[in-house]
């Protein structure tokens, strides 16, 4: 019973072993992450078009719930840049920013996303995220980072501008640049420059001054807090808000309120697809971070339980005035580096943010929005990785096309179009690759019982025997290609009397492929050619026994390809004299080589 509960409540597992040493480590990590999260939460709420307090609210109960249901010991949950941008894009289609309807729609989006994630976790659908290829995700995040950075330039300039796509944003900025507030510009540029500097140079400087490497890193990561304090004091002390510098203004003081998402049919219909996209992207980002951190500790996370943990966190955000959340890379790395031992570190972080919501919100009244914009710009530009285009071009033209299309559509048509295109392209890319399997004609390597591609190695063959190795599972999209390839080869060589399909790399055969194999068997029989199979894996053989293929097969099923050669071309075995052992100079039989 306990094991069953621990499957859905990981806190029952790590909580039983919790001790004083873990408590001390978790408390230290919580203090550091709390300091980091305060400016981040405010900034990402602004990015999502919500009041600043929504970011803090989204970092309290959601973190608590993730600590109970999540499986990662270091993942820090809260608002993140990409999900905040997607939230603004989705909610902006149903309500205007600054209205009660906009905030209610954000709550509904978080609750919907949470419900989708929990359902996916219950039905163990975490594997669906594997259909999003890494290059496509990298392209989407890169384009999103560029969009986010450009969208914040208006706050650096102190102008009114908008737009959902890159051309719209640039056009709006060009039209508004004449109204730039010089004081806001000076604050924004100086803060941005400082944040870039502290990311790269502050830690080395502190180490030269005598701090330990770990302490120097932790202090450097608190740089955004220093920027918040200094610029807030400047605005307050010099009265810069009266000279046109936009500030955060009054922030409600208190714990997150209990809120109720708007569950109207029209609103749910409008937000359902965006909620699904946010759920998938958020899960992919979160589980990638969680797995990376877990691997460093020789631990593992459960992707399906992560779905439940993230789902609970989002539902918590929807009912406490928050916004959609997921696991963030930067804060999770800080959490792990600071020594977090268990998810309790997240719970302590939530307590710290609750204290901040109760006591510190009056202190950010004069915080300039330019500072928050600078925080966002510096954070998201680290996500931009244009090298992925060059890497994809070098490795695979198909991957390059998918990445380039995802980036272009995200920048030119908006976030939802870009991520939708990314999902579709990932699936199409998989279908394209598997529909064109590598099919090699193989022969016997002299002096061995190994078989390799005749185009890559010097091998022994028999003109009466054709051996084809299929390097892919067979299913409806590629079975006909195999059938055509074999028939074309047999038609071109009248001496062929036996065809052996080598199934060593075939992991599954669907019904369409079975029917195609039956048709191939029938057509070869009509040509006086016998069809055989070799090296069929157990699970594949179990499936084939449920069909008529094995009963109708004109030839035999051999345990190994060597057995097939011994039975069908014994003369070939006689030529197979042993040869001196040594390194293989054939270059290997790599997927993607030219095929017969």
XYZ file of C-alpha atoms in Angstrom:
596
model
C 0.000 0.000 0.000
C 2.811 2.391 0.965
C 4.641 1.667 -2.306
C 1.468 2.464 -4.251
C 1.010 5.759 -2.409
C 4.685 6.653 -2.860
C 4.194 6.269 -6.616
C 1.823 9.255 -6.573
C 3.171 10.995 -3.437
C 6.983 10.967 -3.617
C 7.060 13.007 -0.393
C 6.236 9.772 1.448
C 9.491 8.331 0.134
C 12.017 11.094 0.764
C 10.113 12.452 3.785
C 10.740 9.257 5.802
C 14.509 9.770 5.476
C 14.535 13.505 6.121
C 17.096 14.564 8.726
C 18.767 17.630 10.220
C 21.568 17.708 7.642
C 19.041 17.759 4.790
C 17.087 20.480 6.587
C 20.144 22.721 6.840
C 21.039 22.216 3.179
C 17.464 22.850 2.040
C 17.139 26.020 4.135
C 20.340 27.488 2.670
C 19.229 26.690 -0.872
C 15.782 28.178 -0.184
C 17.249 31.492 0.999
C 19.371 31.836 -2.143
C 16.591 30.825 -4.546
C 14.066 33.107 -2.808
C 16.357 36.103 -3.296
C 16.698 35.159 -6.978
C 13.002 34.480 -7.506
C 11.616 37.787 -6.257
C 12.790 39.906 -9.231
C 12.272 36.993 -11.643
C 8.672 36.437 -10.558
C 7.841 40.117 -10.942
C 9.514 40.271 -14.347
C 7.794 37.191 -15.786
C 4.405 38.393 -14.576
C 5.017 41.624 -16.489
C 6.057 39.579 -19.541
C 2.769 37.668 -19.331
C 0.861 40.970 -19.197
C -0.255 40.393 -15.605
C 0.130 42.449 -12.410
C 3.533 41.875 -10.742
C 2.001 40.155 -7.725
C 0.740 37.350 -10.004
C 4.334 36.210 -10.455
C 4.874 35.966 -6.704
C 1.537 34.208 -6.177
C 2.491 31.708 -8.889
C 5.645 30.881 -6.922
C 4.057 30.005 -3.570
C 1.346 27.316 -3.590
C 2.564 25.789 -6.902
C 5.997 25.188 -5.377
C 4.374 23.617 -2.298
C 2.290 21.279 -4.431
C 5.230 20.288 -6.574
C 7.210 19.444 -3.433
C 4.460 16.960 -2.531
C 3.801 15.429 -5.957
C 7.003 16.019 -7.978
C 9.785 13.464 -8.359
C 12.783 15.775 -8.873
C 14.738 16.779 -5.781
C 16.223 19.933 -7.292
C 13.643 21.256 -9.772
C 12.406 24.756 -8.880
C 8.922 25.467 -10.224
C 7.504 28.874 -11.092
C 6.941 31.302 -13.972
C 9.467 30.994 -16.810
C 10.124 33.186 -19.823
C 8.848 30.991 -22.667
C 5.652 29.941 -20.863
C 5.019 33.576 -19.838
C 5.300 34.642 -23.482
C 2.943 31.856 -24.531
C 0.533 32.935 -21.789
C 0.509 36.517 -23.061
C -0.063 35.330 -26.634
C -2.920 33.003 -25.656
C -4.730 35.253 -23.173
C -4.271 38.321 -25.367
C -6.563 36.699 -27.945
C -9.531 36.579 -25.563
C -9.128 39.702 -23.380
C -7.325 43.029 -23.226
C -4.353 43.449 -20.916
C -5.134 45.164 -17.635
C -8.741 43.986 -17.509
C -10.325 41.592 -15.012
C -11.124 39.292 -17.928
C -7.424 39.055 -18.803
C -6.467 37.954 -15.281
C -9.370 35.491 -15.158
C -8.327 34.022 -18.506
C -4.768 33.546 -17.207
C -6.147 31.654 -14.210
C -8.237 29.493 -16.509
C -5.238 28.816 -18.714
C -3.199 27.672 -15.702
C -6.017 25.414 -14.453
C -6.577 23.916 -17.904
C -2.879 23.272 -18.318
C -2.807 21.639 -14.895
C -5.735 19.394 -15.735
C -4.156 18.323 -19.021
C -0.851 17.517 -17.317
C -2.501 15.458 -14.586
C -4.525 13.462 -17.110
C -1.381 12.806 -19.116
C 0.354 11.643 -15.945
C -2.472 9.350 -14.863
C -2.554 7.701 -18.284
C 1.276 7.617 -18.436
C 1.533 9.717 -21.577
C 4.888 11.287 -20.772
C 6.379 9.472 -23.758
C 4.450 11.803 -26.081
C 7.011 14.502 -25.365
C 9.546 12.337 -27.208
C 7.817 13.261 -30.465
C 9.140 16.794 -30.069
C 12.614 16.600 -31.547
C 15.391 18.467 -29.734
C 16.341 20.596 -32.778
C 12.742 21.782 -33.170
C 12.441 22.603 -29.456
C 15.792 24.419 -29.578
C 14.593 26.401 -32.589
C 11.333 27.355 -30.889
C 13.076 28.427 -27.675
C 15.643 30.442 -29.650
C 12.919 32.275 -31.583
C 10.910 32.809 -28.407
C 13.965 34.256 -26.678
C 14.434 36.747 -29.516
C 10.753 37.705 -29.420
C 10.844 38.198 -25.653
C 14.001 40.316 -25.800
C 12.585 42.547 -28.545
C 9.250 42.868 -26.714
C 11.053 44.331 -23.674
C 12.884 47.049 -25.592
C 9.802 49.290 -25.240
C 10.270 49.260 -21.456
C 13.959 50.115 -21.859
C 12.999 53.063 -24.078
C 10.014 54.042 -21.955
C 7.603 54.072 -24.922
C 4.246 52.544 -25.780
C 4.644 49.787 -28.349
C 3.243 46.344 -28.971
C 2.845 43.493 -31.436
C 2.849 39.700 -31.349
C 5.323 39.013 -34.163
C 8.802 40.309 -34.849
C 7.793 42.566 -37.777
C 4.931 44.033 -35.732
C 7.194 44.676 -32.740
C 9.947 46.288 -34.814
C 7.471 48.435 -36.728
C 5.841 49.586 -33.497
C 9.194 50.374 -31.898
C 10.370 52.376 -34.907
C 7.179 54.406 -34.809
C 7.527 55.117 -31.084
C 11.274 55.687 -30.799
C 10.818 59.451 -31.015
C 9.017 59.403 -27.670
C 11.918 57.739 -25.841
C 12.332 58.834 -22.220
C 16.073 59.537 -21.777
C 16.078 58.824 -18.047
C 14.319 55.486 -18.556
C 16.742 54.667 -21.371
C 19.733 55.448 -19.136
C 18.347 53.267 -16.342
C 17.488 50.408 -18.679
C 20.761 50.363 -20.601
C 22.875 50.696 -17.443
C 20.969 47.910 -15.691
C 21.185 45.631 -18.725
C 24.932 46.237 -19.025
C 25.418 45.570 -15.304
C 23.436 42.317 -15.431
C 25.450 41.085 -18.409
C 28.661 42.033 -16.603
C 27.708 40.365 -13.328
C 26.850 37.146 -15.154
C 30.325 36.845 -16.643
C 32.719 38.925 -14.556
C 31.395 39.314 -10.994
C 32.114 35.768 -9.814
C 35.763 35.807 -11.045
C 36.209 39.233 -9.403
C 34.864 37.958 -6.073
C 37.139 34.908 -6.266
C 40.146 37.186 -6.773
C 39.026 39.123 -3.691
C 39.193 35.954 -1.602
C 35.721 34.395 -1.688
C 35.433 30.659 -2.253
C 34.300 29.627 -5.750
C 30.893 28.485 -4.477
C 30.292 31.610 -2.407
C 31.398 33.840 -5.289
C 28.984 32.097 -7.654
C 26.061 32.420 -5.247
C 26.704 36.108 -4.574
C 27.038 36.801 -8.292
C 23.695 35.158 -8.986
C 22.077 37.614 -6.570
C 23.091 40.419 -8.957
C 19.515 41.087 -10.136
C 18.496 41.789 -6.533
C 21.235 44.426 -6.273
C 19.990 45.996 -9.522
C 16.438 46.066 -8.136
C 17.540 47.699 -4.879
C 19.753 50.339 -6.483
C 17.360 51.398 -9.236
C 14.396 51.455 -6.835
C 16.311 53.735 -4.457
C 17.310 55.979 -7.358
C 13.724 56.385 -8.540
C 12.464 56.976 -4.993
C 15.264 59.309 -3.924
C 15.341 61.425 -7.078
C 11.607 61.376 -7.783
C 12.214 59.935 -11.244
C 8.674 58.611 -11.445
C 7.534 62.221 -11.720
C 9.816 62.616 -14.751
C 8.177 59.885 -16.772
C 9.960 56.772 -15.507
C 7.414 53.945 -15.394
C 7.324 52.090 -12.077
C 5.648 48.955 -10.754
C 3.393 50.990 -8.434
C 1.250 49.657 -5.630
C 1.403 45.893 -5.149
C -1.187 44.235 -2.896
C 0.296 43.206 0.421
C -0.731 39.766 1.638
C -0.844 36.077 0.908
C -2.167 34.761 -2.406
C -5.946 35.077 -2.548
C -8.259 32.199 -3.296
C -9.425 32.720 -6.873
C -11.771 30.866 -9.179
C -10.907 30.411 -12.866
C -13.644 31.303 -15.352
C -14.895 27.975 -16.696
C -17.221 29.237 -19.405
C -17.542 27.043 -22.475
C -16.414 29.733 -24.914
C -13.334 30.611 -22.875
C -12.319 26.979 -22.441
C -12.769 26.392 -26.153
C -10.542 29.361 -26.957
C -7.825 28.372 -24.493
C -7.815 24.585 -24.813
C -5.268 24.348 -27.645
C -2.933 26.981 -26.115
C -3.205 25.142 -22.783
C -2.206 21.889 -24.484
C 0.786 23.563 -26.155
C 1.869 25.217 -22.911
C 1.531 21.883 -21.117
C 3.713 20.045 -23.631
C 6.387 22.755 -23.937
C 6.461 23.301 -20.170
C 6.755 19.581 -19.525
C 9.557 19.120 -22.063
C 11.534 22.022 -20.590
C 10.932 20.870 -17.027
C 11.708 17.188 -17.504
C 14.875 18.041 -19.471
C 16.144 20.162 -16.583
C 15.052 17.584 -14.004
C 16.772 14.700 -15.789
C 19.988 16.693 -16.203
C 20.159 17.562 -12.515
C 19.154 14.068 -11.422
C 21.882 12.497 -13.573
C 24.533 14.539 -11.771
C 23.432 12.892 -8.510
C 22.997 9.441 -10.030
C 19.297 9.695 -9.348
C 16.317 9.417 -11.655
C 13.008 11.145 -12.092
C 9.707 9.668 -13.214
C 8.406 11.609 -16.265
C 4.821 10.474 -15.639
C 4.999 11.601 -12.001
C 6.498 14.876 -13.202
C 3.324 15.388 -15.225
C 1.263 14.985 -12.070
C 3.562 17.266 -10.054
C 3.510 20.014 -12.676
C -0.231 19.564 -13.140
C -0.867 20.027 -9.425
C 1.374 23.117 -9.440
C -0.571 24.696 -12.307
C -3.936 23.953 -10.736
C -2.625 25.564 -7.548
C -1.616 28.633 -9.573
C -5.062 28.784 -11.161
C -6.792 28.906 -7.772
C -4.409 31.363 -6.059
C -4.175 34.285 -8.475
C -1.168 32.991 -10.392
C -0.288 32.027 -13.956
C 0.985 28.915 -15.784
C 4.230 27.575 -14.315
C 6.868 24.953 -15.004
C 10.374 24.019 -13.912
C 12.864 26.781 -14.689
C 16.427 26.074 -15.796
C 18.262 28.934 -14.087
C 16.550 28.699 -10.705
C 16.773 24.895 -10.691
C 20.524 25.008 -11.326
C 20.922 27.569 -8.545
C 18.794 25.399 -6.271
C 20.982 22.359 -6.957
C 24.267 24.280 -6.687
C 23.134 25.809 -3.394
C 22.887 22.302 -1.947
C 19.177 21.454 -2.074
C 18.790 17.856 -0.919
C 15.029 17.342 -1.258
C 11.910 19.039 -2.648
C 11.505 20.550 0.825
C 13.887 23.264 -0.388
C 11.104 24.347 -2.737
C 8.604 24.401 0.124
C 10.941 26.614 2.164
C 11.341 28.867 -0.891
C 7.548 29.184 -1.042
C 7.512 30.208 2.625
C 10.176 32.834 1.913
C 8.136 34.226 -0.979
C 5.022 34.257 1.204
C 6.925 36.361 3.749
C 8.007 38.647 0.922
C 4.384 38.977 -0.244
C 3.354 39.905 3.308
C 6.160 42.295 4.205
C 8.219 43.404 1.216
C 5.743 44.399 -1.486
C 5.544 48.058 -0.348
C 9.293 48.292 -0.951
C 8.950 47.612 -4.687
C 6.471 50.440 -5.330
C 9.207 52.528 -6.983
C 10.833 49.656 -8.859
C 11.211 50.815 -12.495
C 9.765 48.527 -15.136
C 12.968 49.120 -17.120
C 14.832 47.105 -14.469
C 12.415 44.202 -14.818
C 12.758 44.428 -18.608
C 16.546 44.305 -18.288
C 16.233 41.231 -16.050
C 14.108 39.495 -18.684
C 16.376 40.445 -21.597
C 19.518 39.147 -19.911
C 17.759 35.929 -18.832
C 16.223 35.074 -22.206
C 19.203 35.895 -24.378
C 20.951 32.963 -22.721
C 18.257 30.789 -24.333
C 19.087 32.014 -27.841
C 21.237 29.454 -29.625
C 21.616 30.277 -33.296
C 24.391 27.678 -33.556
C 21.633 25.067 -33.775
C 21.071 26.186 -37.389
C 24.670 25.500 -38.362
C 24.737 22.210 -36.461
C 21.500 21.051 -38.073
C 22.686 22.072 -41.556
C 25.919 20.123 -41.114
C 24.242 17.011 -39.749
C 20.897 16.739 -41.535
C 19.150 18.904 -44.111
C 15.778 17.620 -42.888
C 16.546 18.688 -39.302
C 17.768 22.051 -40.574
C 14.540 22.597 -42.487
C 12.495 21.778 -39.389
C 14.527 24.146 -37.182
C 14.523 26.959 -39.746
C 10.770 26.704 -40.355
C 10.067 26.668 -36.603
C 12.219 29.752 -35.996
C 10.797 31.620 -38.992
C 7.157 30.888 -38.158
C 7.623 31.778 -34.490
C 9.201 35.108 -35.381
C 6.908 35.975 -38.286
C 3.556 34.436 -37.328
C 3.607 34.282 -33.539
C 4.305 31.898 -30.706
C 1.301 29.604 -31.096
C 1.879 29.151 -34.809
C 5.558 28.491 -34.184
C 5.073 25.888 -31.478
C 2.234 24.215 -33.405
C 4.483 24.038 -36.441
C 7.239 22.605 -34.249
C 4.988 19.814 -32.990
C 3.745 18.987 -36.495
C 7.239 19.148 -37.974
C 8.609 16.856 -35.251
C 6.005 14.218 -36.071
C 6.432 14.650 -39.826
C 10.213 14.413 -39.466
C 9.840 11.139 -37.587
C 7.472 9.777 -40.226
C 9.784 10.938 -43.017
C 12.830 9.258 -41.473
C 11.087 5.982 -40.691
C 9.256 5.861 -44.026
C 12.594 5.704 -45.822
C 14.439 3.010 -43.872
C 17.983 2.081 -44.633
C 17.787 -1.220 -46.529
C 21.103 -2.908 -47.292
C 22.028 -5.957 -49.337
C 24.515 -7.852 -47.207
C 27.130 -10.540 -47.734
C 29.388 -12.711 -45.607
C 32.596 -11.151 -44.273
C 35.392 -13.649 -45.103
C 36.706 -15.611 -42.143
C 33.758 -14.685 -39.923
C 30.068 -15.370 -39.434
C 29.233 -11.663 -39.749
C 27.264 -10.010 -42.544
C 27.818 -6.479 -43.812
C 26.700 -4.098 -46.551
C 28.098 -5.180 -49.922
C 28.714 -1.518 -50.840
C 30.912 -0.914 -47.795
C 32.839 -4.150 -47.326
C 34.541 -6.870 -49.306
C 32.122 -9.724 -48.717
C 31.184 -13.108 -50.157
C 27.866 -13.429 -52.008
C 26.010 -16.098 -53.982
C 24.222 -15.066 -57.221
C 21.310 -17.358 -56.342
C 20.824 -15.815 -52.883
C 19.703 -12.285 -52.040
C 19.970 -11.192 -48.394
C 18.336 -7.889 -47.442
C 18.822 -6.327 -44.003
C 16.103 -3.878 -42.874
C 17.373 -1.302 -40.373
C 13.986 -0.081 -39.160
C 10.760 -1.398 -37.728
C 8.190 -2.123 -40.432
C 4.881 -0.288 -40.469
C 2.361 1.156 -42.869
C 4.589 4.033 -44.011
C 7.605 1.993 -45.118
C 6.455 -1.576 -45.828
C 5.680 -0.878 -49.492
C 9.169 0.541 -49.992
C 10.707 -2.753 -48.845
C 8.393 -4.713 -51.123
C 9.298 -2.591 -54.148
C 13.041 -2.741 -53.383
C 13.091 -6.543 -53.183
C 10.986 -7.043 -56.318
C 13.122 -4.613 -58.318
C 16.298 -6.402 -57.253
C 14.883 -9.868 -58.086
C 13.634 -8.675 -61.472
C 17.129 -7.359 -62.268
C 18.871 -10.680 -61.448
C 17.202 -13.784 -62.991
C 19.569 -16.175 -61.138
C 18.122 -15.337 -57.712
C 16.251 -18.300 -56.215
C 16.154 -17.371 -52.531
C 15.482 -14.086 -50.730
C 16.333 -13.782 -47.023
C 15.004 -10.805 -45.070
C 17.353 -10.185 -42.154
C 15.206 -8.880 -39.256
C 17.996 -8.221 -36.719
C 17.095 -4.483 -36.531
C 13.300 -4.881 -36.788
C 11.629 -4.254 -33.422
C 8.014 -4.341 -34.546
C 5.844 -5.193 -37.557
C 2.350 -3.713 -37.814
C -0.613 -5.242 -39.635
C -0.048 -3.235 -42.815
C 3.544 -4.459 -42.961
C 2.419 -8.068 -42.405
C 0.018 -7.755 -45.336
C 2.819 -6.288 -47.440
C 5.094 -9.213 -46.531
C 2.325 -11.636 -47.468
C 1.964 -9.904 -50.840
C 5.754 -10.042 -51.326
C 5.779 -13.757 -50.483
C 3.006 -14.394 -53.007
C 4.637 -12.410 -55.805
C 8.050 -14.000 -55.240
C 6.460 -17.473 -55.296
C 4.966 -16.637 -58.675
C 8.479 -15.776 -59.885
C 9.889 -19.070 -58.605
C 11.700 -17.404 -55.698
C 11.490 -18.566 -52.087
C 11.179 -16.024 -49.251
C 12.908 -16.633 -45.918
C 13.320 -14.682 -42.674
C 16.297 -14.663 -40.307
C 17.177 -13.313 -36.862
C 13.577 -12.448 -35.995
C 13.310 -11.098 -32.448
C 11.049 -12.863 -29.967
C 8.381 -10.137 -29.625
C 8.224 -9.759 -33.417
C 7.895 -13.535 -33.838
C 5.079 -13.591 -31.269
C 3.172 -11.079 -33.391
C 3.874 -12.886 -36.659
C 2.501 -16.122 -35.211
C -0.860 -14.377 -34.828
C -0.981 -13.754 -38.584
C -1.126 -16.052 -41.610
C 2.358 -15.040 -42.797
C 4.283 -17.895 -41.202
C 1.750 -20.469 -42.429
C 1.940 -19.123 -45.980
C 5.690 -18.411 -46.044
C 7.289 -20.234 -48.946
C 10.603 -20.588 -47.118
C 11.853 -20.927 -43.540
C 12.554 -18.766 -40.503
C 16.231 -19.110 -39.517
C 17.585 -18.408 -36.059
C 20.635 -16.668 -37.524
C 21.804 -15.443 -40.895
C 24.677 -17.940 -40.740
C 22.151 -20.760 -40.469
C 20.409 -19.386 -43.553
C 23.669 -19.332 -45.521
C 24.572 -22.834 -44.393
C 21.198 -24.161 -45.567
C 20.718 -22.147 -48.761
C 24.264 -21.544 -50.023
C 26.573 -24.147 -48.449
C 29.202 -23.504 -51.113
C 29.569 -19.991 -49.714
C 30.439 -21.426 -46.315
C 33.160 -23.501 -47.976
C 34.776 -20.320 -49.330
C 34.706 -18.774 -45.865
C 38.334 -19.421 -44.906
C 39.474 -17.857 -41.603
C 41.538 -14.708 -41.901
C 43.940 -13.039 -39.444
C 42.225 -10.985 -36.781
C 42.829 -7.248 -36.793
C 41.092 -3.903 -36.825
C 38.100 -3.555 -39.107
C 39.132 -1.230 -41.928
C 35.772 -1.270 -43.602
C 34.623 1.917 -41.949
C 31.568 0.412 -40.267
C 28.095 -0.112 -41.610
C 26.485 3.218 -40.885
C 22.861 4.198 -41.303
C 22.346 6.516 -44.213
C 24.853 4.895 -46.581
C 24.040 4.309 -50.213
C 21.899 1.226 -50.693
C 21.576 -1.194 -53.638
